[in-house]
Amino acid sequence: ISEEETAAEPVTTLIYPILDQEQLNLELTDRDVEEGELVGTFSFGFFWRDLLRDILPDRSRGILVVTELACSGEDVVTFTYEINGAATSYLGVGDLSEVAYHRLGTSVMLEDIVNNSSATERHYTGLPLFQSSCPIKLRIYPSEMNESDHHGPQPVIFTICSVLVFLFAGVLFALYDLLVKRRQRKVAHMAARSSAIVSDLFPKELHDRLYEAKEGSVKENGKKNNRISWASATYSKERTSVSSDSVLAEGNTDVSSIADIYPSATILYAGIAGFASWSSKRDPRDVFKLLEALFGSFDEIAERQGIYKIETSGDSYVAVCGLPKERPDHAVRMARFATDCRDRSVEIMHSLDFELGLGTANLYLRFGLASGPVGGGILRGQRARFQLFGDTVFTAEFLERTGEAGRIQASQTTADLLCAAGKENWMNKRPDKVGMSKDNLLVTFWIHAKTSDSLSTLSFATSASKTVSQPLRKERMINWFSEELSNATKQIVESPETLKDGSLAVAKEVKEGRIEQLISEGEMSKKLILQIQFLVEAISSMHMDHPFHNFEHAFHIASSLSKMLDQVDCEIPPVTRFAAIFAALIHEIDHPGLDNEHLSSSHVVLREGYRRKSMTQHHAFELAWIIFSDKKYQELRSRLCPTDDSLACFRQLVLDCVIA
């Protein structure tokens, strides 16, 4: 017995008889052996655990085998073995298995295992085993070790890893699909933008020809009745005929040019009179703001009326009607378009006069119209675009340059087309002739076309636009009043003057320390600016929305007054300037919309309260002074009028300005 073995471990001893004669087949039976004499015995012993070796794979652990030996007339004896892979170890006498795992156990007779053919190949005893007198039963149970091997975290880990792999693959495919869709949208967006750019630069009728030319295979348009071959047309000697050699298709001289002549079309040239002088005194951003507002509105009108815009250059706007889509009434359409653009330009100039500075409202456009055959085509190259050429284009440009501000000048050909359309009342012949020289004088006409009923929506859109901009305009006017009054107050603080005994005098009561406090840039100055801002906002809210007596009218009066005071040669005291601007601000508040004569007969309270004299002016002043006397403006009043006498004089000065 080795150190790993114990003497209490069950051992089976096999005894083989040795006879005096040779026996090839030794069989064990229930009867005595009769053949031969017994001369000796051969015996050897083996442990029961040897029968349980090499049964399970190496990874299987913790299998308990309880052997139960029940010989006749003796008590049942049990032993417990543990199988760990191919090895088997003896645990001890008795049933050492865990009761909790008995429900998972199974049993088998040792005789069935030993006599099994598959078992005898591995464990050969030499003789069959009979257990009729002492049967051995094997009961097999799992253990906690075996359960931990099967119920460990590995399955959960494998499951989680599998789920994560599928999730990662799904996210990866979803991301790939998202990127593909995003790329497709980007490509589609770029294609749409390219198409939109092409649509803006070139007429729709030439898109197919342009794409075909890009590929090097230009197809001739079948509508030859709408065009005349350029080679057969006769133009002035100054014009150069078009050929495939004169227009390069991005360096490819072997590609046919996209150019045609249109037999009848009307060209418009428009330019702003006095633009060079006006723009030289303005910020470039203001100049572009005017041009964008002006030409943007022209584009809206053009799209609505079927006019094709060619280009803008500086303050010039070029458009055409009658090409590339033929329109028999191109002269009538262009005359209406020019009239609408002229009227719209006046509205835009006046609406931007306050924002862009005085003088903007004095800008007017000149228009030149000319009709006749026009050459048109796509001038390809680095910045390809649709261009017009011919005498008609030159004439329209010349009529714009020789026209008058705010008027539309048309050529004789355009006038003939308008007469043929029954629009003789749209034009007046210009008394003098215009021309480049004495030998080349042109008879021209002034156009004053009537707009069609279809453009009624244009006026509505304009009025709606003005309505939307009213809050912004009011805010700017409030800021202007606040800035004017703040500047005057700053001058008063820096050079303290007040009204005393009805005249302006230096306020001796104000000490030097007080002056330094007033002109400081600390919290007190910020508070004063806010008080002026709140005062202007409060007074502006009291203006009625009458056609003439409103806050905008008060602003125009104040701005005109401010310009007049700036032009006076003598120095204006800051208190007087403050009083004048303040009077212009308040003189229209709560105005009933009636003059004093009609108001005296309809409003008894005002008539009796102010004795029929300047009733609306007195009423406006009293309301404004109530606001000005509020305690929230105490700091402002103390800065303007440090004494009660100066405040009384200031009050009278403001009232006199309001009545004036």
XYZ file of C-alpha atoms in Angstrom:
660
model
C 0.000 0.000 0.000
C 1.462 3.309 -1.071
C 1.342 6.574 0.877
C -1.663 7.749 -1.132
C -3.577 4.604 -0.284
C -5.130 3.504 2.992
C -5.572 0.093 4.514
C -9.289 0.686 5.002
C -9.821 1.074 1.260
C -11.765 -1.878 -0.205
C -9.650 -4.466 -2.022
C -10.844 -7.500 -3.969
C -8.690 -10.640 -4.115
C -9.078 -13.047 -7.040
C -7.942 -16.660 -6.583
C -7.326 -18.829 -9.627
C -6.972 -22.641 -9.219
C -3.900 -24.445 -10.599
C -4.722 -28.041 -11.852
C -2.480 -30.949 -12.710
C -3.564 -30.898 -16.336
C -3.568 -28.181 -18.948
C -6.774 -26.260 -19.458
C -7.020 -23.819 -22.294
C -10.326 -22.379 -21.220
C -10.816 -21.757 -17.588
C -14.425 -21.156 -16.673
C -15.886 -20.499 -13.255
C -19.160 -22.237 -12.575
C -21.339 -22.945 -9.619
C -20.303 -26.599 -9.530
C -17.051 -28.175 -8.365
C -14.283 -28.817 -10.863
C -13.997 -32.473 -11.723
C -11.368 -32.477 -14.439
C -7.927 -32.758 -12.933
C -6.482 -32.456 -9.481
C -5.976 -29.123 -7.693
C -2.281 -28.717 -7.109
C -2.207 -25.036 -6.138
C -3.752 -21.566 -6.402
C -2.774 -18.177 -7.913
C -4.194 -15.046 -6.338
C -3.877 -11.267 -6.722
C -5.770 -8.270 -5.333
C -6.903 -4.870 -6.805
C -8.547 -1.759 -5.414
C -12.120 -0.995 -6.349
C -11.146 2.486 -7.463
C -9.155 0.917 -10.296
C -12.472 0.014 -11.905
C -13.444 3.742 -11.924
C -10.350 5.123 -13.610
C -10.248 6.620 -17.106
C -14.022 6.961 -17.268
C -14.552 10.742 -17.448
C -12.670 13.423 -19.428
C -10.073 15.536 -17.670
C -12.340 18.609 -17.301
C -15.016 16.705 -15.383
C -14.506 17.078 -11.658
C -16.325 16.398 -8.422
C -18.268 13.213 -9.322
C -18.934 11.167 -6.168
C -19.399 7.373 -6.395
C -20.848 5.592 -3.373
C -20.306 1.777 -3.448
C -22.793 -0.276 -1.503
C -21.825 -3.882 -0.572
C -24.685 -6.059 0.678
C -23.563 -9.662 1.392
C -26.074 -12.203 2.607
C -26.522 -12.172 6.336
C -24.272 -9.118 6.851
C -24.867 -5.397 7.212
C -24.625 -3.125 4.173
C -21.203 -1.541 3.905
C -20.686 1.674 1.884
C -17.571 3.429 0.631
C -17.238 6.800 -1.201
C -14.959 7.623 -4.125
C -14.377 10.918 -5.968
C -13.691 11.012 -9.704
C -11.702 13.977 -11.043
C -11.145 13.458 -14.734
C -9.235 10.234 -15.356
C -8.141 9.893 -11.693
C -10.135 8.379 -8.871
C -9.531 8.913 -5.174
C -10.904 7.133 -2.101
C -12.704 9.427 0.378
C -13.648 7.057 3.140
C -16.179 4.668 4.652
C -19.838 5.563 4.469
C -21.964 7.719 2.203
C -20.054 11.020 2.031
C -22.145 12.543 -0.727
C -24.137 15.753 -0.211
C -27.837 15.194 0.442
C -28.741 18.265 -1.648
C -27.540 16.498 -4.785
C -29.250 13.119 -4.225
C -32.141 14.162 -6.472
C -29.637 14.383 -9.310
C -28.028 10.974 -8.617
C -28.233 7.683 -10.471
C -27.327 4.034 -9.604
C -25.843 1.006 -11.409
C -24.675 -2.504 -10.425
C -20.933 -3.165 -10.530
C -21.606 -6.468 -12.271
C -23.134 -4.605 -15.207
C -20.075 -2.384 -15.489
C -17.470 -5.150 -15.301
C -19.292 -7.549 -17.591
C -19.941 -4.794 -20.141
C -17.984 -5.386 -23.319
C -16.713 -1.859 -23.498
C -15.544 -2.026 -19.906
C -13.802 -5.409 -20.249
C -11.668 -3.990 -22.993
C -10.190 -1.587 -20.452
C -10.437 -3.601 -17.214
C -9.968 -7.310 -17.838
C -10.364 -9.537 -14.794
C -9.935 -12.772 -16.619
C -13.206 -14.218 -15.293
C -16.787 -13.124 -15.363
C -18.038 -11.596 -12.142
C -20.931 -13.120 -10.244
C -22.494 -11.149 -7.403
C -25.327 -13.389 -6.416
C -24.020 -13.681 -2.850
C -22.454 -10.187 -2.429
C -23.902 -7.713 -4.972
C -22.131 -4.333 -5.259
C -24.225 -1.282 -6.169
C -22.767 2.042 -7.337
C -24.631 5.311 -6.636
C -23.306 8.336 -8.548
C -23.915 11.957 -7.449
C -22.619 15.388 -8.482
C -20.972 17.667 -5.948
C -20.568 21.375 -5.276
C -17.320 21.299 -7.225
C -19.069 19.787 -10.216
C -21.862 22.368 -10.001
C -19.385 25.269 -9.850
C -17.744 23.993 -13.046
C -21.064 24.024 -14.874
C -22.662 27.046 -13.207
C -19.646 29.375 -13.301
C -19.422 32.778 -15.033
C -18.109 31.319 -18.275
C -21.548 30.813 -19.903
C -22.594 34.301 -18.881
C -19.333 35.715 -20.164
C -19.682 33.822 -23.433
C -23.277 35.029 -23.783
C -22.347 38.636 -23.030
C -19.442 38.479 -25.461
C -21.705 37.049 -28.154
C -24.300 39.755 -27.545
C -21.615 42.442 -27.603
C -20.243 41.074 -30.851
C -23.697 41.166 -32.427
C -24.341 44.646 -31.036
C -21.016 45.892 -32.319
C -21.706 44.388 -35.707
C -25.187 45.941 -35.714
C -23.850 49.354 -34.686
C -21.102 49.064 -37.248
C -23.580 48.268 -40.013
C -25.931 51.031 -38.807
C -23.043 53.506 -38.756
C -21.968 52.403 -42.177
C -25.522 52.779 -43.444
C -25.739 56.220 -41.828
C -22.479 57.307 -43.413
C -23.593 56.016 -46.779
C -26.911 57.854 -46.508
C -25.146 60.981 -45.315
C -22.779 60.761 -48.232
C -25.685 60.256 -50.590
C -27.511 63.264 -49.127
C -24.346 65.316 -49.417
C -23.873 64.279 -53.009
C -27.544 64.980 -53.725
C -27.259 68.357 -51.988
C -24.151 69.233 -53.959
C -25.868 68.141 -57.143
C -28.892 70.280 -56.274
C -26.643 73.238 -55.517
C -24.773 72.757 -58.765
C -28.051 72.527 -60.608
C -29.299 75.659 -58.834
C -26.120 77.528 -59.734
C -26.463 76.443 -63.332
C -30.108 77.539 -63.281
C -29.128 80.939 -61.923
C -26.322 81.463 -64.394
C -27.884 80.075 -67.537
C -31.388 79.915 -69.012
C -33.255 76.660 -68.502
C -33.619 76.260 -72.254
C -29.822 75.962 -72.597
C -29.157 73.526 -69.756
C -29.244 70.401 -71.922
C -27.008 71.962 -74.530
C -24.586 73.046 -71.844
C -24.338 69.545 -70.357
C -23.928 68.012 -73.779
C -21.213 70.486 -74.614
C -19.463 69.599 -71.386
C -19.348 65.987 -72.556
C -18.141 67.045 -75.988
C -21.281 66.046 -77.871
C -23.466 69.033 -78.626
C -26.825 68.306 -80.216
C -28.506 70.829 -82.430
C -31.800 72.172 -81.160
C -34.721 71.252 -83.398
C -36.522 74.568 -83.036
C -34.825 76.334 -85.901
C -37.825 78.514 -86.575
C -37.085 80.421 -83.346
C -33.511 81.160 -84.330
C -31.617 82.391 -87.324
C -28.148 81.154 -88.068
C -25.593 83.563 -86.772
C -23.678 83.208 -89.999
C -26.668 84.511 -91.979
C -27.285 87.511 -89.718
C -25.852 90.913 -90.545
C -24.551 93.028 -87.726
C -22.501 96.149 -87.497
C -18.882 95.950 -88.429
C -17.893 96.665 -84.858
C -19.413 93.358 -83.702
C -17.441 90.174 -84.073
C -19.249 87.117 -85.402
C -19.395 83.995 -83.288
C -17.619 80.813 -84.292
C -16.270 77.737 -82.623
C -12.870 79.375 -82.548
C -13.985 82.542 -80.752
C -15.483 80.895 -77.676
C -13.391 78.232 -75.986
C -15.029 75.401 -74.139
C -12.621 75.235 -71.217
C -9.655 75.070 -73.538
C -11.230 72.660 -76.058
C -11.379 74.516 -79.365
C -12.980 71.559 -81.133
C -16.252 71.850 -79.236
C -19.053 73.839 -80.869
C -20.009 77.105 -79.190
C -23.409 77.595 -77.583
C -24.506 80.837 -79.219
C -27.651 81.877 -81.083
C -29.304 84.995 -82.391
C -32.827 85.841 -81.280
C -34.732 87.944 -83.822
C -36.686 90.075 -81.373
C -36.142 90.809 -77.691
C -36.106 93.784 -75.325
C -33.084 94.667 -73.205
C -33.191 96.669 -69.969
C -30.292 98.548 -68.443
C -30.788 100.202 -65.046
C -28.338 102.301 -63.036
C -28.459 104.484 -59.922
C -28.010 108.198 -60.585
C -25.500 109.723 -58.172
C -24.386 106.343 -56.891
C -20.657 107.069 -57.145
C -20.897 110.177 -54.994
C -23.206 108.517 -52.469
C -21.184 105.312 -52.116
C -17.893 107.166 -51.672
C -19.190 108.513 -48.338
C -20.623 105.232 -47.044
C -19.290 102.124 -45.428
C -18.960 99.259 -47.955
C -21.383 97.170 -45.890
C -24.024 99.891 -46.207
C -23.443 100.061 -49.959
C -23.926 96.340 -50.346
C -26.969 96.419 -48.102
C -28.608 98.911 -50.444
C -27.669 96.964 -53.577
C -28.859 93.661 -52.114
C -32.199 95.124 -51.074
C -32.641 96.855 -54.428
C -31.562 94.088 -56.770
C -33.198 91.417 -54.607
C -36.562 93.113 -55.035
C -35.901 93.418 -58.787
C -35.262 89.662 -58.948
C -38.603 88.961 -57.271
C -40.440 91.139 -59.775
C -38.517 89.598 -62.679
C -39.382 86.051 -61.645
C -43.030 86.977 -61.297
C -43.271 88.689 -64.694
C -41.197 86.288 -66.787
C -38.139 88.534 -67.141
C -34.698 86.946 -67.319
C -31.934 88.610 -65.328
C -28.593 88.691 -67.115
C -26.212 90.227 -64.602
C -25.442 93.018 -62.160
C -22.296 95.088 -62.368
C -21.760 97.712 -59.720
C -24.976 99.714 -59.600
C -26.129 98.422 -63.003
C -28.875 95.845 -63.468
C -29.302 94.087 -66.834
C -32.348 92.022 -67.834
C -33.955 90.747 -71.029
C -37.376 89.593 -72.173
C -38.029 87.550 -75.318
C -35.111 85.157 -74.994
C -34.242 82.386 -74.680
C -37.989 81.743 -74.468
C -39.767 83.644 -77.198
C -42.447 86.121 -76.011
C -44.385 88.246 -78.529
C -45.215 90.842 -75.841
C -41.648 91.252 -74.619
C -41.712 95.059 -75.012
C -44.918 95.397 -72.963
C -43.611 93.099 -70.261
C -40.314 94.940 -70.038
C -42.029 98.347 -69.826
C -44.144 97.115 -66.927
C -41.100 95.565 -65.292
C -39.134 98.804 -65.539
C -42.040 100.792 -64.069
C -42.447 98.407 -61.146
C -38.709 98.418 -60.467
C -38.662 102.201 -60.499
C -41.562 102.419 -58.028
C -40.064 99.751 -55.801
C -36.679 101.477 -55.804
C -38.271 104.682 -54.479
C -39.827 102.747 -51.587
C -36.532 101.028 -50.774
C -34.513 104.232 -50.874
C -36.908 105.972 -48.494
C -37.097 102.982 -46.138
C -33.276 102.891 -45.861
C -32.819 106.637 -45.568
C -32.721 106.556 -41.769
C -30.513 103.481 -41.535
C -27.987 104.326 -44.261
C -27.913 108.054 -43.684
C -29.437 111.156 -45.192
C -29.272 111.367 -48.944
C -30.273 107.775 -49.559
C -33.841 108.823 -50.306
C -32.502 111.194 -52.987
C -31.131 108.305 -55.061
C -33.133 107.434 -58.155
C -32.627 104.959 -60.961
C -32.250 105.551 -64.688
C -33.669 102.957 -67.075
C -32.867 102.285 -70.726
C -34.968 100.014 -72.969
C -34.097 98.836 -76.456
C -35.688 96.194 -78.701
C -34.383 94.279 -81.694
C -32.284 91.246 -82.642
C -29.996 90.069 -79.872
C -27.164 87.588 -79.866
C -26.948 85.368 -76.828
C -24.797 82.491 -75.753
C -22.777 80.847 -73.015
C -19.290 82.256 -72.738
C -17.440 79.263 -71.363
C -14.234 79.349 -69.402
C -13.236 79.524 -65.771
C -16.380 81.543 -64.890
C -18.821 80.660 -67.605
C -21.991 82.747 -67.881
C -24.756 83.673 -70.280
C -23.938 86.838 -72.241
C -25.765 89.110 -74.659
C -24.192 91.024 -77.520
C -25.280 93.119 -80.434
C -26.387 96.657 -81.260
C -29.578 96.287 -79.214
C -27.548 95.702 -76.058
C -25.331 98.667 -76.807
C -28.375 100.883 -77.424
C -30.040 99.942 -74.122
C -26.863 100.746 -72.206
C -26.509 104.070 -74.030
C -30.121 105.040 -73.251
C -29.566 104.351 -69.572
C -26.488 106.568 -69.470
C -28.214 109.419 -71.279
C -31.474 109.128 -69.330
C -32.732 111.107 -66.369
C -33.026 110.074 -62.754
C -36.315 108.364 -61.979
C -37.327 108.032 -65.670
C -37.453 105.206 -68.224
C -36.041 105.963 -71.663
C -36.935 103.661 -74.568
C -35.731 103.396 -78.153
C -37.824 103.964 -81.259
C -38.068 100.201 -81.845
C -39.438 99.626 -78.361
C -41.926 102.459 -78.811
C -43.130 100.941 -82.108
C -43.747 97.591 -80.391
C -45.693 99.318 -77.611
C -47.801 101.181 -80.161
C -48.504 97.918 -81.982
C -49.726 96.509 -78.674
C -52.064 99.474 -78.154
C -49.974 101.135 -75.422
C -49.561 104.585 -76.988
C -50.642 106.225 -73.741
C -47.676 104.706 -71.956
C -45.070 106.963 -73.545
C -44.136 110.511 -74.369
C -41.633 111.517 -76.984
C -38.497 113.101 -75.621
C -38.157 116.643 -76.958
C -34.459 116.434 -77.700
C -32.519 113.709 -79.419
C -29.658 111.793 -77.905
C -26.620 110.312 -79.568
C -22.925 109.738 -79.480
C -22.308 112.360 -82.137
C -24.200 114.880 -84.250
C -24.434 112.396 -87.102
C -25.902 109.611 -84.968
C -28.886 111.010 -83.054
C -31.642 108.820 -81.677
C -35.326 109.557 -81.152
C -36.325 108.247 -77.718
C -39.432 108.122 -75.561
C -40.224 108.401 -71.847
C -42.145 105.368 -70.581
C -44.711 105.493 -67.784
C -46.401 102.110 -68.065
C -49.343 101.071 -65.912
C -48.769 97.928 -63.880
C -51.018 94.929 -64.363
C -53.549 93.676 -61.863
C -51.419 90.635 -61.270
C -48.924 92.784 -59.401
C -51.347 93.738 -56.656
C -49.665 91.181 -54.445
C -46.452 93.143 -54.812
C -47.849 96.166 -53.013
C -49.273 93.915 -50.333
C -45.883 92.270 -49.817
C -44.248 95.682 -49.556
C -46.711 96.931 -46.972
C -46.376 93.702 -45.031
C -42.621 94.108 -45.061
C -42.950 97.620 -43.706
C -45.291 96.397 -40.984
C -42.796 93.806 -39.897
C -40.000 96.401 -39.766
C -41.970 98.921 -37.688
C -40.758 97.643 -34.267
C -37.168 97.821 -35.464
C -37.658 101.334 -36.837
C -39.189 102.471 -33.555
C -36.317 100.965 -31.592
C -33.807 102.834 -33.746
C -35.689 106.094 -33.312
C -35.763 105.573 -29.531
C -32.014 104.959 -29.573
C -31.487 108.129 -31.598
C -33.457 110.245 -29.094
C -31.599 108.609 -26.196
C -28.223 109.320 -27.775
C -29.100 112.959 -28.552
C -30.372 113.645 -25.036
C -27.431 111.770 -23.463
C -24.920 113.854 -25.423
C -26.640 117.053 -24.352
C -26.700 115.904 -20.728
C -23.000 115.079 -20.866
C -22.260 118.596 -22.106
C -24.351 120.031 -19.283
C -22.435 117.994 -16.706
C -19.037 118.839 -18.144
C -19.912 122.556 -18.411
C -22.665 123.021 -15.819
C -25.153 125.623 -16.922
C -28.686 126.088 -15.747
C -31.615 128.417 -16.154
C -31.753 131.136 -13.580
C -34.081 134.147 -13.577
C -35.181 133.269 -17.104
C -31.703 133.269 -18.620
C -28.796 130.848 -18.887
C -26.149 131.343 -16.248
C -23.450 129.399 -14.550
C -24.792 127.529 -11.553
C -22.624 128.743 -8.716
C -24.387 126.392 -6.361
C -22.723 123.371 -7.957
C -19.466 122.600 -6.281
C -16.360 121.358 -8.040
C -16.572 117.987 -6.318
C -20.123 117.653 -7.576
C -18.984 118.245 -11.146
C -16.291 115.594 -10.904
C -18.890 113.160 -9.645
C -21.230 113.942 -12.528
C -18.654 113.487 -15.261
C -17.288 110.255 -13.798
C -17.639 107.067 -15.765
C -18.822 105.030 -12.766
C -22.162 103.559 -11.859
C -23.833 106.972 -11.609
C -23.259 107.753 -15.321
C -24.631 104.364 -16.333
C -27.681 104.967 -14.187
C -28.210 108.341 -15.846
C -28.045 106.845 -19.345
C -30.591 104.202 -18.359
C -32.921 106.887 -16.969
C -32.785 108.760 -20.281
C -33.459 105.517 -22.180
C -36.448 104.669 -19.972
C -37.789 108.223 -20.255
C -37.722 108.118 -24.062
C -39.363 104.681 -24.131
C -42.118 105.811 -21.767
C -42.884 108.914 -23.845
C -42.750 107.003 -27.161
C -45.409 104.605 -25.887
C -47.844 107.533 -25.446
C -47.837 108.503 -29.131
C -50.976 107.698 -31.085
C -50.901 106.074 -34.516
C -52.434 108.896 -36.526
C -51.288 109.460 -40.109
C -49.447 112.677 -39.261
C -49.313 113.003 -35.480
C -47.216 109.991 -34.460
C -43.843 109.053 -33.042
C -42.179 108.866 -36.451
C -43.300 112.416 -37.194
C -41.826 113.542 -33.876
C -38.574 111.858 -34.859
C -38.425 113.693 -38.202
C -39.062 117.009 -36.452
C -36.325 116.272 -33.917
C -33.774 115.128 -36.534
C -34.426 118.236 -38.624
C -34.107 120.403 -35.533
C -30.832 118.705 -34.603
C -29.391 119.383 -38.064
C -30.518 122.995 -37.883
C -28.853 123.491 -34.488
C -25.637 121.975 -35.846
C -25.606 124.531 -38.666
C -26.111 127.588 -36.440
C -22.991 129.761 -36.345
C -23.275 130.701 -32.667
C -22.778 128.217 -29.871
C -26.004 126.671 -28.564
C -26.049 126.037 -24.798
C -26.477 122.300 -24.069
C -29.532 122.974 -21.866
C -31.238 124.691 -24.778
C -30.390 121.819 -27.086
C -31.744 119.298 -24.563
C -34.958 121.317 -24.189
C -35.441 121.598 -27.955
C -34.924 117.863 -28.640
C -37.072 116.962 -25.621
C -39.861 119.275 -26.865
C -39.774 117.657 -30.301
C -40.062 114.261 -28.595
C -43.125 115.115 -26.514
C -45.096 117.561 -28.667
C -47.158 114.825 -30.408
C -47.997 112.505 -27.497
C -51.654 111.535 -27.017
C -52.618 113.675 -30.006
C -56.325 113.190 -30.899
C -55.664 113.597 -34.618
C -57.580 116.913 -34.851
C -56.323 120.461 -35.075
C -57.014 122.935 -32.285
C -59.947 124.548 -34.103
C -61.921 121.313 -34.466
C -60.771 120.105 -31.078
C -62.176 123.159 -29.292
C -65.676 122.366 -30.520
C -65.590 118.658 -29.702
C -63.506 118.378 -26.535
C -64.920 120.533 -23.724
C -62.340 119.499 -21.104
C -59.360 120.567 -23.185
C -61.101 123.731 -24.365
C -61.886 124.926 -20.840
C -58.650 123.683 -19.313
C -56.339 125.531 -21.696
C -58.622 128.460 -22.639
C -58.746 127.499 -26.302
C -55.025 128.202 -26.775
C -52.664 125.512 -28.139
C -54.732 122.798 -26.514
C -52.965 119.755 -28.016
C -49.544 121.249 -27.262
C -50.405 122.062 -23.647
C -52.001 118.658 -23.199
C -48.924 116.860 -24.570
C -46.594 118.944 -22.399
C -48.565 118.294 -19.215
C -48.576 114.539 -19.788
C -44.850 114.522 -20.530
C -44.008 116.641 -17.501
C -45.908 114.234 -15.251
C -43.647 111.461 -16.512
C -40.534 113.622 -16.224
C -41.428 114.544 -12.623
C -41.550 110.920 -11.506
C -39.110 110.032 -8.737
C -37.406 107.440 -10.916
C -35.934 110.338 -12.951
C -34.736 112.310 -9.907
C -31.075 111.813 -10.853
C -31.692 113.164 -14.361
C -33.547 116.249 -13.090
C -30.813 117.008 -10.563
C -28.158 116.806 -13.274
C -30.090 119.103 -15.645
C -31.423 121.574 -13.066
C -29.631 121.572 -9.702
C -31.970 124.204 -8.202
C -35.706 124.712 -8.092
C -35.404 128.009 -9.981
C -33.441 126.379 -12.769
C -36.026 123.595 -12.969
C -38.840 126.151 -13.292
C -36.975 127.974 -16.056
C -36.297 124.675 -17.821
C -39.994 123.797 -17.644
C -40.975 127.090 -19.253
C -38.355 126.680 -21.966
C -39.648 123.216 -22.910
C -43.247 124.470 -22.993
C -42.304 127.367 -25.265
C -40.515 124.980 -27.629
C -43.541 122.642 -27.721
C -45.917 125.483 -28.590
C -43.481 126.808 -31.179
